[in-house]
mmCIF file of C-alpha atoms in Angstrom:
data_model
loop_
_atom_site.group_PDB
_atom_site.id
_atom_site.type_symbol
_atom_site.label_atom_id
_atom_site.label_comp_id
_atom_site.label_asym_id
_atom_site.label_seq_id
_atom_site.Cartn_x
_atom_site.Cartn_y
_atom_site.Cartn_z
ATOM 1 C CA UNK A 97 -0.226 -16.730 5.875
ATOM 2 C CA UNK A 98 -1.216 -13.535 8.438
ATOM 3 C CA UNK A 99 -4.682 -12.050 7.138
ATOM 4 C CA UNK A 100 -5.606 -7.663 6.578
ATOM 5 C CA UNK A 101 -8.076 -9.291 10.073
ATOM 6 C CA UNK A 102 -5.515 -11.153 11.632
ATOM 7 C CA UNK A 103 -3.063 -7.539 11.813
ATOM 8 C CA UNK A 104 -6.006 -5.885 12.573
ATOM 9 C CA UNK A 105 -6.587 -7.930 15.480
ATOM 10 C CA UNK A 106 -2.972 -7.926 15.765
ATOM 11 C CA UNK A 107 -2.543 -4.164 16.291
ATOM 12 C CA UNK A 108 -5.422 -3.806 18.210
ATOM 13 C CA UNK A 109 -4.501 -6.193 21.200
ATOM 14 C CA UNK A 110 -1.095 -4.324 20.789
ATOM 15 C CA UNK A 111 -2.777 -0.830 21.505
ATOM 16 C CA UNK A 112 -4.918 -2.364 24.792
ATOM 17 C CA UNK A 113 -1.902 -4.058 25.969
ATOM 18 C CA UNK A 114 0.391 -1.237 26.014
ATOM 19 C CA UNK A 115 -2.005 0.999 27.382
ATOM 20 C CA UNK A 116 -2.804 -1.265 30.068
ATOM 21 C CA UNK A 117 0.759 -1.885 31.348
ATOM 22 C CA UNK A 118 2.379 1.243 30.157
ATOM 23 C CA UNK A 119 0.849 2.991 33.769
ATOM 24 C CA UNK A 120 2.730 0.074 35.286
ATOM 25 C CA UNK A 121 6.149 0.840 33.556
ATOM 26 C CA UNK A 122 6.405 4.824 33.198
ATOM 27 C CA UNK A 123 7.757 5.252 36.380
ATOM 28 C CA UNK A 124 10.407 2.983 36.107
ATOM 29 C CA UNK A 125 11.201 3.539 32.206
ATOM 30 C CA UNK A 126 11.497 7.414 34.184
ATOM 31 C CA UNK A 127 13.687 6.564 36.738
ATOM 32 C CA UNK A 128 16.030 4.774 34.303
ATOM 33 C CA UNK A 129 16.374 6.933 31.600
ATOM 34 C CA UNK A 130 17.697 9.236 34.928
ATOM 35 C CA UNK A 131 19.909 6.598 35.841
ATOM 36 C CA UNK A 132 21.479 6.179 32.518
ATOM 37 C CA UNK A 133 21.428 9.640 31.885
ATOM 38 C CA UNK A 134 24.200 9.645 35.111
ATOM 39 C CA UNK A 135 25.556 6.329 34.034
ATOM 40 C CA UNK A 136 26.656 7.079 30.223
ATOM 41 C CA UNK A 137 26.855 10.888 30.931
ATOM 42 C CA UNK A 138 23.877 11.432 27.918
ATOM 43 C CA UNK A 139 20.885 11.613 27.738
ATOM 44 C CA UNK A 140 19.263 8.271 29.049
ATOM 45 C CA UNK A 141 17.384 7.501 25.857
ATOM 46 C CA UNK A 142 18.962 6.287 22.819
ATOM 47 C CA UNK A 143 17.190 6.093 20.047
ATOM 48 C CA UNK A 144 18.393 4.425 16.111
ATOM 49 C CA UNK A 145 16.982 4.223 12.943
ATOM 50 C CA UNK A 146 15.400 0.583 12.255
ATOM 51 C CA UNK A 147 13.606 -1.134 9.505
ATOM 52 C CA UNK A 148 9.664 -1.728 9.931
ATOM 53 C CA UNK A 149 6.639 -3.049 8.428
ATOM 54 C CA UNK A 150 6.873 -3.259 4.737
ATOM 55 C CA UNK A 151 10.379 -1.694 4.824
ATOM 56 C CA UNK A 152 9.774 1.921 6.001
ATOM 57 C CA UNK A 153 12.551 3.178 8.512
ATOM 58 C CA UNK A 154 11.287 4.030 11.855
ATOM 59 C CA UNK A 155 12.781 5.316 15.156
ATOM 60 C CA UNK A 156 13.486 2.594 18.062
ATOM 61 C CA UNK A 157 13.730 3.473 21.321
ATOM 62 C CA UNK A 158 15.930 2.395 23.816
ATOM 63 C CA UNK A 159 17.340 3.177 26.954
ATOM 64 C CA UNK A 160 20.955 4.036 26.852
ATOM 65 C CA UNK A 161 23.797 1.096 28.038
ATOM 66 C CA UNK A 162 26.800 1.923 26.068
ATOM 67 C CA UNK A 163 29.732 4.485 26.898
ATOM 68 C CA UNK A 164 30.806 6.940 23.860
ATOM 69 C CA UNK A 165 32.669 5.779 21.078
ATOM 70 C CA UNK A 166 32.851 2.827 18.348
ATOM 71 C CA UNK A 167 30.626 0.292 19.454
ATOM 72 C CA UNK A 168 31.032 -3.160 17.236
ATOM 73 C CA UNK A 169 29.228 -6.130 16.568
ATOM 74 C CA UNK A 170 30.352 -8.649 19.105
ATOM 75 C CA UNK A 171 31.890 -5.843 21.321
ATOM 76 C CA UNK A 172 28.447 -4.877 22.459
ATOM 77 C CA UNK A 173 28.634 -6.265 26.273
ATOM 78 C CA UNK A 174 32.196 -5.307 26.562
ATOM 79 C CA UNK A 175 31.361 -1.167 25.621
ATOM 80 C CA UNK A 176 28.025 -1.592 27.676
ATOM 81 C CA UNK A 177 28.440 0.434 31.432
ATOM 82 C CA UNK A 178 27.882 -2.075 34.453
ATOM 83 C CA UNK A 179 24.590 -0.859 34.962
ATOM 84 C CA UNK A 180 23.800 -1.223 31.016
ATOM 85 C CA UNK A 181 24.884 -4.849 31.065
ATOM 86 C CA UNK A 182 22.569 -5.466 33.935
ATOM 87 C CA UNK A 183 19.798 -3.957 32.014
ATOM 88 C CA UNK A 184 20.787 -5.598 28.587
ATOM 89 C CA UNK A 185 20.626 -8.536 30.097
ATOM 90 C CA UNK A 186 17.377 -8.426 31.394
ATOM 91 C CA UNK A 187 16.390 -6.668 28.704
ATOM 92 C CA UNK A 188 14.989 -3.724 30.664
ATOM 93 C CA UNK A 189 16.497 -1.396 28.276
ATOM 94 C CA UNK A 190 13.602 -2.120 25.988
ATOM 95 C CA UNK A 191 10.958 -1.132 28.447
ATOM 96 C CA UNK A 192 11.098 2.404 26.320
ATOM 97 C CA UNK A 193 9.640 0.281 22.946
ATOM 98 C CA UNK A 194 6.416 0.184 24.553
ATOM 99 C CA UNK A 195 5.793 3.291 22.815
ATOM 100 C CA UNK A 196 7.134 2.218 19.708
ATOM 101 C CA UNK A 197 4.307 -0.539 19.978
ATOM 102 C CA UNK A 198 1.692 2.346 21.331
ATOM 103 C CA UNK A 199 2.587 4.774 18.240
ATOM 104 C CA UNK A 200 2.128 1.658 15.603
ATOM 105 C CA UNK A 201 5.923 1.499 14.526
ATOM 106 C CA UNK A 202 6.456 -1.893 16.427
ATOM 107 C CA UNK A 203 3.968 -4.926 17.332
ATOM 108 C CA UNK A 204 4.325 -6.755 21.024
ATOM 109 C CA UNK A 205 5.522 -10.000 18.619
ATOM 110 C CA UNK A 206 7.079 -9.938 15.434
ATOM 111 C CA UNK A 207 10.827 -10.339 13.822
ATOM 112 C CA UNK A 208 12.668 -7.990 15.734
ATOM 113 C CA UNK A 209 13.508 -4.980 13.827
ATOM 114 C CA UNK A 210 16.908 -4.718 12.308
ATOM 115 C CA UNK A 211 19.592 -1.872 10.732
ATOM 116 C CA UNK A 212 19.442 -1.378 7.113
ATOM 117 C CA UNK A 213 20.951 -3.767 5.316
ATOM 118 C CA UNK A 214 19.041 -6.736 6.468
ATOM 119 C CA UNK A 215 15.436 -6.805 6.442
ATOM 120 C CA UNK A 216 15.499 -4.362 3.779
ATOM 121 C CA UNK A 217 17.490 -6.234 1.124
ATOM 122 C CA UNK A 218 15.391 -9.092 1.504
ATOM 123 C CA UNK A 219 14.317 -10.617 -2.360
ATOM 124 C CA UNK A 220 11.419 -12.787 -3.295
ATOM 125 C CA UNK A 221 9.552 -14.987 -0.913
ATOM 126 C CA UNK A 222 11.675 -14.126 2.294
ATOM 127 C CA UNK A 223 10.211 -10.294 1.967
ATOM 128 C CA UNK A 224 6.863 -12.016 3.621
ATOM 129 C CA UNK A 225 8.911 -11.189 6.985
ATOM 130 C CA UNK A 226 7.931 -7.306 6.322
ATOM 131 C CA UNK A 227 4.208 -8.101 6.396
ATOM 132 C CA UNK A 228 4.248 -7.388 9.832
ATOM 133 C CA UNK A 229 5.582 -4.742 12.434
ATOM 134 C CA UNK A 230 8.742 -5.893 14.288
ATOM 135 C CA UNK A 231 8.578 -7.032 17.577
ATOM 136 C CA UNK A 232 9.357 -6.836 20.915
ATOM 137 C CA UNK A 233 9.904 -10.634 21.419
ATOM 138 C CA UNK A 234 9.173 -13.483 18.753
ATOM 139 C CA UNK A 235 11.094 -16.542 17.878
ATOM 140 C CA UNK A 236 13.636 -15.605 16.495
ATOM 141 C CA UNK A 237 14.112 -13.226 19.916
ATOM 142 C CA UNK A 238 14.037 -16.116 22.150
ATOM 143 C CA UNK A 239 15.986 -18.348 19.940
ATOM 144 C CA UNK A 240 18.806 -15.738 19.716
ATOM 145 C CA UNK A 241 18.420 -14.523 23.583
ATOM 146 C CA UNK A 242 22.149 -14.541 24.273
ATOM 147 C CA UNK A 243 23.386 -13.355 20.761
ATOM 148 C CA UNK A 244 25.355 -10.505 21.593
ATOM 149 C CA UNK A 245 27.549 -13.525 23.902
ATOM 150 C CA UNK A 246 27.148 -15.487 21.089
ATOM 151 C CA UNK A 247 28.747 -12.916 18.366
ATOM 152 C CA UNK A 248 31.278 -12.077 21.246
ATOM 153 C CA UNK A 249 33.120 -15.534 20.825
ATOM 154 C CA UNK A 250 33.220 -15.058 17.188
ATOM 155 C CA UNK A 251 36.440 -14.134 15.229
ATOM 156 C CA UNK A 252 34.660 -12.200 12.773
ATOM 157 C CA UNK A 253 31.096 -11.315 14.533
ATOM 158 C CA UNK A 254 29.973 -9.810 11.550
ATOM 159 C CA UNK A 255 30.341 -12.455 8.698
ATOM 160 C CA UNK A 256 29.182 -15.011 11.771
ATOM 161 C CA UNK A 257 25.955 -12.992 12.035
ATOM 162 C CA UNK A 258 25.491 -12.645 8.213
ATOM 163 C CA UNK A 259 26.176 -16.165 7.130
ATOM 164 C CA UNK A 260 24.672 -17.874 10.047
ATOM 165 C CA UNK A 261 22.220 -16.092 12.691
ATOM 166 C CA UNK A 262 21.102 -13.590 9.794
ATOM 167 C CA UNK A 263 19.435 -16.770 7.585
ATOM 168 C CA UNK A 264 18.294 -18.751 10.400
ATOM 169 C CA UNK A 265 16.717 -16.306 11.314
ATOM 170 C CA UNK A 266 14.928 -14.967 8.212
ATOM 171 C CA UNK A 267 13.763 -19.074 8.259
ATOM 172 C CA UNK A 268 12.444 -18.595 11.555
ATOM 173 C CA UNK A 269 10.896 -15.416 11.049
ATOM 174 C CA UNK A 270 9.116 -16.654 7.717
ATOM 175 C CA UNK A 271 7.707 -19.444 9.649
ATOM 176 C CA UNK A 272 6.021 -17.363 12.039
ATOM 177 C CA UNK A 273 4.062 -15.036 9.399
ATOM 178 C CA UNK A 274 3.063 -17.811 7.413
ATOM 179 C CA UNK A 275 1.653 -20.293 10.466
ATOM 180 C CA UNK A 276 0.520 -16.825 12.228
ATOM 181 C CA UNK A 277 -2.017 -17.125 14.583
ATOM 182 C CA UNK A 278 -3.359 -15.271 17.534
ATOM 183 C CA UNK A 279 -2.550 -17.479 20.348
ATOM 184 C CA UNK A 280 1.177 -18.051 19.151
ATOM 185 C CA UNK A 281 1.440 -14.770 19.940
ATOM 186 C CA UNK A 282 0.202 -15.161 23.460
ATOM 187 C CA UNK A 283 2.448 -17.785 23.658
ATOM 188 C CA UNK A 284 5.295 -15.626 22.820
ATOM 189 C CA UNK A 285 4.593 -13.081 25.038
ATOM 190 C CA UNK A 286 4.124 -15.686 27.711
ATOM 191 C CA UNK A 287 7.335 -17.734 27.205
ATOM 192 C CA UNK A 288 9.441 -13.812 26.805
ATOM 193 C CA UNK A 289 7.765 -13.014 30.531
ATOM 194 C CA UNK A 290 8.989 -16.763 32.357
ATOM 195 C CA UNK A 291 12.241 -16.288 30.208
ATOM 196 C CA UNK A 292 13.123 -13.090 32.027
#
């Protein structure tokens, strides 16, 4: 189980690692939040309430992919602009959670942070998952890598990703805090970067 020193150590490689690549990103996180800005025709950032460390809602940020209207689970890709597919797909419109990570709301490697009615209805043991920040990447991330295709060839996405994907990967995710250790998440980060 993850130690007080262990997400100590935790958040403190998260603040020199942002700060040491964010110089690297900011001018293309800039240049496209300006493209999506043109793209969707709104403002190129898109940011939703998620649930964080020990269940407190937080702010994600993203950069926008999806055109206007009612955008449902499973439907994702298909309401996503050609560029935002592009950038969902190579996950570049997550570049923006580097603050996130920077401000404390998110860690480089944890469960990645879901809408309420998930990770906040969690009972008993399982709750262990809110221990630590969400993530950018973890295993549950690269497990589930090509959900949104996966919910797409669903009939009902949504009882698919409650029944099935939704307790895998609280399984997963419960796995990871209790056998936490510092250089699985340097493995993470590594295996996130070659699986780009």
């Amino acid at each position: 189980m993850i130690t007080k020193t262990q997400l100590k150590l935790k958040r403190t490689f998260d603040v020199i690692l942002a700060l040491a690549i964010l110089p690297v990103f900011i001018v293309p996180i800039i240049l496209l939040i300006v493209i999506a800005t043109i793209d969707t025709n709104k403002y190129g950032v898109f940011s939703q309430l998620r649930v964080g460390q020990h269940g407190k809602l937080f702010k994600i940020y993203k950069i926008r992919t999806l055109r206007e209207g009612i955008h449902k689970l499973g439907h994702l890709e298909k309401s996503a602009t050609t560029i935002g597919k592009f950038l969902r797909r190579h996950k570049l419109d997550e570049l923006p959670q580097l603050f996130n990570v920077l401000i404390g709301d998110m860690s480089f490697v944890g469960p990645r942070p879901d809408l309420q009615g998930f990770a906040d209805e969690l009972k008993g043991e399982d709750r262990i998952i809110l221990i630590v920040k969400p993530g950018i990447t973890g295993p549950a991330t690269l497990k589930y890598k090509d959900e949104e295709r996966v919910l797409g060839r669903q009939n009902d996405p949504e009882h698919y990703n409650r029944t099935i994907i939704w307790v895998d990967k609280v399984k997963i995710n419960k796995k990871y805090v209790q056998n936490y250790s510092f250089y699985l998440d340097l493995a993470f980060i590594l295996k996130s970067t070659l699986n780009k």
